[in-house]
Backbone as CSV, one residue per row, in Angstrom:
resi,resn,N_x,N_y,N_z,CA_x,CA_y,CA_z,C_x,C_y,C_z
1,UNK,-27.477,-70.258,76.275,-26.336,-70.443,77.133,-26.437,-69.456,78.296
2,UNK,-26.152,-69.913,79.607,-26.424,-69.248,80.891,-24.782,-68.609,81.317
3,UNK,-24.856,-67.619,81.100,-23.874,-66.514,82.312,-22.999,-67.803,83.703
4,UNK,-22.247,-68.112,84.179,-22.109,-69.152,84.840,-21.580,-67.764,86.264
5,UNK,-21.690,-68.140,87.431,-21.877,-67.565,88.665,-20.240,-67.213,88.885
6,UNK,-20.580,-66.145,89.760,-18.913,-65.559,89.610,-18.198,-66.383,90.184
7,UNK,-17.122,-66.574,90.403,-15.884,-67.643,90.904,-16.433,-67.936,92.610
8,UNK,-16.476,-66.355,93.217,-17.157,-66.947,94.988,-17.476,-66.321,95.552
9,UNK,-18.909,-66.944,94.563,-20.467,-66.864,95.044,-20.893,-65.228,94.246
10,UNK,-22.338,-65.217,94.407,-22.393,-63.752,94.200,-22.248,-62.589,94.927
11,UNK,-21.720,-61.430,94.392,-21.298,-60.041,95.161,-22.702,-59.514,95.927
12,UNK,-21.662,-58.992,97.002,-22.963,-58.154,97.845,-23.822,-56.935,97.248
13,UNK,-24.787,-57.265,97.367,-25.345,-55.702,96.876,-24.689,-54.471,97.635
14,UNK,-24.376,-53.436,96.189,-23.830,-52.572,96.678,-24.667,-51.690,98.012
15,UNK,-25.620,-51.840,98.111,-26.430,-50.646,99.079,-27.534,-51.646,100.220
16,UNK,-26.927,-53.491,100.273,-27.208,-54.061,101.647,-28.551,-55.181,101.092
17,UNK,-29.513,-55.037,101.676,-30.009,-55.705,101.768,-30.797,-55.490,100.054
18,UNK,-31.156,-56.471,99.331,-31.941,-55.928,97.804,-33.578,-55.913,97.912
19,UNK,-33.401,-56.210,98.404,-35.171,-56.143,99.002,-35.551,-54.416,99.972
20,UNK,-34.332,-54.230,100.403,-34.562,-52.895,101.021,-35.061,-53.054,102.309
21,UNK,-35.574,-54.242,102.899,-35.899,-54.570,104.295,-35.600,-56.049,104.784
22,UNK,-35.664,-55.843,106.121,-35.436,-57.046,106.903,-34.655,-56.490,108.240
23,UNK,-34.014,-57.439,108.991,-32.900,-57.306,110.154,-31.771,-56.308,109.323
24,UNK,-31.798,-55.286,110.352,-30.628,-54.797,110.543,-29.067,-55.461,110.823
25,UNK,-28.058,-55.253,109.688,-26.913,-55.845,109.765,-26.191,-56.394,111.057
26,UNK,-26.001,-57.346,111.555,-24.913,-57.219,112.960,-24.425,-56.279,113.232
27,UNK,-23.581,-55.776,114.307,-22.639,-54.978,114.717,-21.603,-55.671,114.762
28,UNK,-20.639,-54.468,113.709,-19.018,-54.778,113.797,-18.714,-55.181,114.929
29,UNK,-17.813,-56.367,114.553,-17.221,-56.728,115.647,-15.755,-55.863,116.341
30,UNK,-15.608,-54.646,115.552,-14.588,-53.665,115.813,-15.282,-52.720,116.782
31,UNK,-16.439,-52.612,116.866,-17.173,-51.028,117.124,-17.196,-51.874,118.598
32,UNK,-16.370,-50.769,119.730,-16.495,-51.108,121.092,-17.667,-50.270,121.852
33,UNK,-18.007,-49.376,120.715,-18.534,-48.264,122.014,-19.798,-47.831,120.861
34,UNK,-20.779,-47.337,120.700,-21.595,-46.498,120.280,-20.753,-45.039,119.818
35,UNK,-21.152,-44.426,119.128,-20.795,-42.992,118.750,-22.042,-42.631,119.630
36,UNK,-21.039,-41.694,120.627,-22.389,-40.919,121.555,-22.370,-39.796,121.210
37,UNK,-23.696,-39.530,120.766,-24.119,-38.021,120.105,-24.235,-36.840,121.402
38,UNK,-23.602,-35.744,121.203,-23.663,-34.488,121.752,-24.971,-33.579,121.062
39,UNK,-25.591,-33.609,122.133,-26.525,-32.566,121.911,-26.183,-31.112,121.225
40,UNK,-26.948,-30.285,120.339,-26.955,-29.419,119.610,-26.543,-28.216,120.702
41,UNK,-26.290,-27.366,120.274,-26.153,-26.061,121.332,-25.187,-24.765,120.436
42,UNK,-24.875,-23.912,121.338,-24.188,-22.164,121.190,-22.765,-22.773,120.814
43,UNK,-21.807,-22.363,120.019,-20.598,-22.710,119.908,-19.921,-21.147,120.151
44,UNK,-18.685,-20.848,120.674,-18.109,-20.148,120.396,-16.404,-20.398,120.260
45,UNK,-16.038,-19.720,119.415,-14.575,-19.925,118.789,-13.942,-18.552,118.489
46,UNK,-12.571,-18.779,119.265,-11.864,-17.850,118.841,-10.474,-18.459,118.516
47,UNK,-10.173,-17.944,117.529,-8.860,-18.214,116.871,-7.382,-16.761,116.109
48,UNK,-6.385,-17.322,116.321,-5.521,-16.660,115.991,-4.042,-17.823,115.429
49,UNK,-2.999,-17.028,115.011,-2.294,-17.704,114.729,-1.529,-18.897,114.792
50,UNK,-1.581,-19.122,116.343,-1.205,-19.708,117.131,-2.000,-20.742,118.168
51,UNK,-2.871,-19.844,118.332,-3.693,-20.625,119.234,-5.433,-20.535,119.017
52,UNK,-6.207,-21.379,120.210,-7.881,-21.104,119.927,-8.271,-21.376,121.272
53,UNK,-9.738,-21.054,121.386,-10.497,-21.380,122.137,-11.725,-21.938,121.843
54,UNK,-12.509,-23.279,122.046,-13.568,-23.389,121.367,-14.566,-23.935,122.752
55,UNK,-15.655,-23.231,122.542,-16.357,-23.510,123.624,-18.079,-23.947,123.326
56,UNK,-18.197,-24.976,123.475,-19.531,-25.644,122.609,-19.727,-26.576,123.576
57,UNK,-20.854,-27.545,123.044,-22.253,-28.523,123.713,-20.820,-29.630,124.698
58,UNK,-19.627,-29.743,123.834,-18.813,-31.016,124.670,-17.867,-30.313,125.660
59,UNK,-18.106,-29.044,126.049,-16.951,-28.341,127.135,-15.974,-27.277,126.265
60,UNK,-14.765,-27.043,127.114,-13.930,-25.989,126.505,-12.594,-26.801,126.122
61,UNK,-11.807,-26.274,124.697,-10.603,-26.968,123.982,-9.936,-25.769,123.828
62,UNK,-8.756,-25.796,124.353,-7.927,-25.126,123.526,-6.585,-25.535,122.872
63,UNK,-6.048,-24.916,122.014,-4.763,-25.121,121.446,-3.788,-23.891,121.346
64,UNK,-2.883,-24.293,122.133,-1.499,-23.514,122.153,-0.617,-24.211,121.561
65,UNK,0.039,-23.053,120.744,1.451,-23.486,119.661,1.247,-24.773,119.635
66,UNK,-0.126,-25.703,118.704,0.052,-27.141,118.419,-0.415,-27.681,119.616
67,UNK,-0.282,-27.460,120.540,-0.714,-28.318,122.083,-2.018,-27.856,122.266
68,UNK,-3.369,-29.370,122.446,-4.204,-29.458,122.759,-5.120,-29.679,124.246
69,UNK,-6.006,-29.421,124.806,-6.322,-29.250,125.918,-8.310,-29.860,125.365
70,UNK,-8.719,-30.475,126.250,-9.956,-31.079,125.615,-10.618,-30.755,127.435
71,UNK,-11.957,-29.950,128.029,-12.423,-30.375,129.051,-13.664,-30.600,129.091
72,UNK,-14.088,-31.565,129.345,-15.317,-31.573,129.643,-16.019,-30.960,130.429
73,UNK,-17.453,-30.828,130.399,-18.414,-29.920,131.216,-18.365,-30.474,132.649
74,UNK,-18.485,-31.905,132.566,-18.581,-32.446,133.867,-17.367,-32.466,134.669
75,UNK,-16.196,-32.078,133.904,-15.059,-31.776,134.650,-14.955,-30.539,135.149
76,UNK,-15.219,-29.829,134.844,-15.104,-28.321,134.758,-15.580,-27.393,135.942
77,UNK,-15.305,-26.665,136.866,-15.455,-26.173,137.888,-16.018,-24.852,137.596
78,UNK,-15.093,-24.308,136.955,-15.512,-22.425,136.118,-14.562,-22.124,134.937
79,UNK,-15.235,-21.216,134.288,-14.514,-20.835,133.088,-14.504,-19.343,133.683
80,UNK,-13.307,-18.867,133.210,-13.427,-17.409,133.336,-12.415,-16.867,132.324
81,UNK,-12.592,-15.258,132.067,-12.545,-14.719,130.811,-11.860,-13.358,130.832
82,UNK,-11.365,-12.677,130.514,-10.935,-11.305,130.377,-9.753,-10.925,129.663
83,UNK,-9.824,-9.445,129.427,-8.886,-9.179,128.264,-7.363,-9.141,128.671
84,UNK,-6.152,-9.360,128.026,-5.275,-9.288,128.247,-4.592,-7.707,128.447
85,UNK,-3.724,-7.613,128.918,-3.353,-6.247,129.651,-2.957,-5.161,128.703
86,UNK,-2.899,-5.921,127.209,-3.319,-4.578,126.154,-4.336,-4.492,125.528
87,UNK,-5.193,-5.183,126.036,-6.491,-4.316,125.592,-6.716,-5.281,124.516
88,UNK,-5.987,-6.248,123.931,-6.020,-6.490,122.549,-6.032,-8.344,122.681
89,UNK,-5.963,-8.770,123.133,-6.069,-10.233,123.807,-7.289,-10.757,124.721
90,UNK,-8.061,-12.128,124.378,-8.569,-12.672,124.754,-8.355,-13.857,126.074
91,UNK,-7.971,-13.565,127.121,-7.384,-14.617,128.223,-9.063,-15.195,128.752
92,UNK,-8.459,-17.142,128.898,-9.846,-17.609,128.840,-9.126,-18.794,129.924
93,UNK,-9.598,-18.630,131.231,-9.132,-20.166,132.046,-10.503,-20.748,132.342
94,UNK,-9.403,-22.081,132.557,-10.824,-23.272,133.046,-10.194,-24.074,133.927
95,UNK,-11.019,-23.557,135.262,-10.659,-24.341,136.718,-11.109,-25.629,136.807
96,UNK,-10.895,-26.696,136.835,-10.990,-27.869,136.674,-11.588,-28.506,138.367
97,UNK,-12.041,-29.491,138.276,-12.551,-30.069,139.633,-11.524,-29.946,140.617
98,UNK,-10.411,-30.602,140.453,-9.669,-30.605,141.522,-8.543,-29.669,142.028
99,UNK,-8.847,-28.193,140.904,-8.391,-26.744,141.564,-7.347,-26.458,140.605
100,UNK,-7.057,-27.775,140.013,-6.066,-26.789,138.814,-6.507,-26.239,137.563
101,UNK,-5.817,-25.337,137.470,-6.349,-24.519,136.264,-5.548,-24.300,135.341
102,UNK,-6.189,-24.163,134.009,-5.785,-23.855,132.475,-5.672,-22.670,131.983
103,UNK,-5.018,-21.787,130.799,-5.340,-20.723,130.533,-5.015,-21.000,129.200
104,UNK,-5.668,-19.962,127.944,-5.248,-19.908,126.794,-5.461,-18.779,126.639
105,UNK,-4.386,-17.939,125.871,-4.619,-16.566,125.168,-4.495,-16.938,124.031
106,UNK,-5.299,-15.602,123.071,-5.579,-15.355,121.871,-5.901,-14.148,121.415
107,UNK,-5.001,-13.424,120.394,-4.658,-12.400,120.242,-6.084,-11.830,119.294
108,UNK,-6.281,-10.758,119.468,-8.028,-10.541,118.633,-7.098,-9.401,117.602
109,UNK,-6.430,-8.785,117.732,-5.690,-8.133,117.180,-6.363,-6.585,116.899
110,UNK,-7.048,-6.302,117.335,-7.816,-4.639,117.938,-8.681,-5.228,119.471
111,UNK,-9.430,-4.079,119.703,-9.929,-4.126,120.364,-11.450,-4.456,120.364
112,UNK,-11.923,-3.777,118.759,-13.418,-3.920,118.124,-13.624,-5.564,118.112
113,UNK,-12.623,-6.255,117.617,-12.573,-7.743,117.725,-12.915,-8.611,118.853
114,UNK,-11.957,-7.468,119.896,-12.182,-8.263,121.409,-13.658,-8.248,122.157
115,UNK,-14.190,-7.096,121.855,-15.264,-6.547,122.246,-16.513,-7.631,121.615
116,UNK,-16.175,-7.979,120.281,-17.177,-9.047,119.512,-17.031,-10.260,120.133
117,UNK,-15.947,-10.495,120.534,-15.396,-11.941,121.144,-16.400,-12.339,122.769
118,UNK,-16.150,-10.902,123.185,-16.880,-11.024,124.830,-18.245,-10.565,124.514
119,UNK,-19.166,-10.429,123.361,-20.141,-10.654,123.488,-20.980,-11.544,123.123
120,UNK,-20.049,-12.752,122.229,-20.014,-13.738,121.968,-20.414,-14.657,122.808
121,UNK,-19.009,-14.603,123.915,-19.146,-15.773,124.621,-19.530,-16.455,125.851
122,UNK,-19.917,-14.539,126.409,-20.725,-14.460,127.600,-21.923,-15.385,127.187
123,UNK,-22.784,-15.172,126.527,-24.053,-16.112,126.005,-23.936,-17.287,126.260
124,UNK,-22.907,-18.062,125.214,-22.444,-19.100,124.983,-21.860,-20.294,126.785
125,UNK,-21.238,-18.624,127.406,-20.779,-19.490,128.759,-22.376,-19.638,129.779
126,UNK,-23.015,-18.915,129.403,-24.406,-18.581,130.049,-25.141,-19.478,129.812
127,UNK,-25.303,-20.363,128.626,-26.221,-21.431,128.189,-25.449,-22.683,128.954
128,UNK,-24.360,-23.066,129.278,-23.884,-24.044,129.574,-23.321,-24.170,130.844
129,UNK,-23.069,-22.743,132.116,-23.235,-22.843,133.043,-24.106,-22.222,133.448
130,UNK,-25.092,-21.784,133.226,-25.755,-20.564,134.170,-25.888,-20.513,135.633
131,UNK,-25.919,-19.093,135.858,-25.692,-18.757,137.531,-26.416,-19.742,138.168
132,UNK,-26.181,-20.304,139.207,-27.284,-20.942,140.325,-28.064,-20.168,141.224
């Protein structure tokens, strides 16, 4: 006596094709765009309670109290950097193409911190703009 075929049709193999070769599946008909890969590179991040700065291969992000800021490289005019007026804060703007500018602070909470922070990210801003 034969096993009779499941109600409809038989199940997909769990892991695609059972042979292991042939044509590659269609493309979803959901997927509008490719996932475009960002090249590898220097990340730097600073964070505190409140807020961050993250500065890597896709531009500079920050977040204040919950509010996000995303820029791209190709948007981006200059980043600039320095400590806040006690010595103890990270202030980080990003002049944007058409002259307006962003700022995020972030508290390092000494100074030994801050000092790690700006040697951090000098590098990091150095690999992704360097001087002309």
């Amino acid at each position: 006596m034969t096993t009779p075929p499941p109600p409809y049709g038989n199940p997909p193999h769990p892991y695609g094709n059972p042979q292991g070769f042939g044509p590659p599946p269609p493309p979803s008909a959901f997927a509008s765009q490719p996932p475009q890969e960002v090249p590898e590179g220097p990340e730097f991040m600073a964070v505190d309670r409140h807020n961050s700065v993250v500065v890597d291969s896709a531009g500079v992000a920050f977040e204040d109290h919950g509010h996000s800021a995303e820029f791209p490289w190709h948007e981006i005019r200059s980043v600039h950097y320095k400590a806040g007026p006690d010595g103890k804060t990270l202030m980080v703007a990003v002049i944007h193409l058409d002259g307006r500018f962003y700022e995020c602070v972030v508290d390092a909470k000494n100074r030994d911190r801050l000092g790690e922070w700006f040697a951090q990210l000098a590098p990091v801003l150095g690999y992704y703009r360097p001087l002309a």
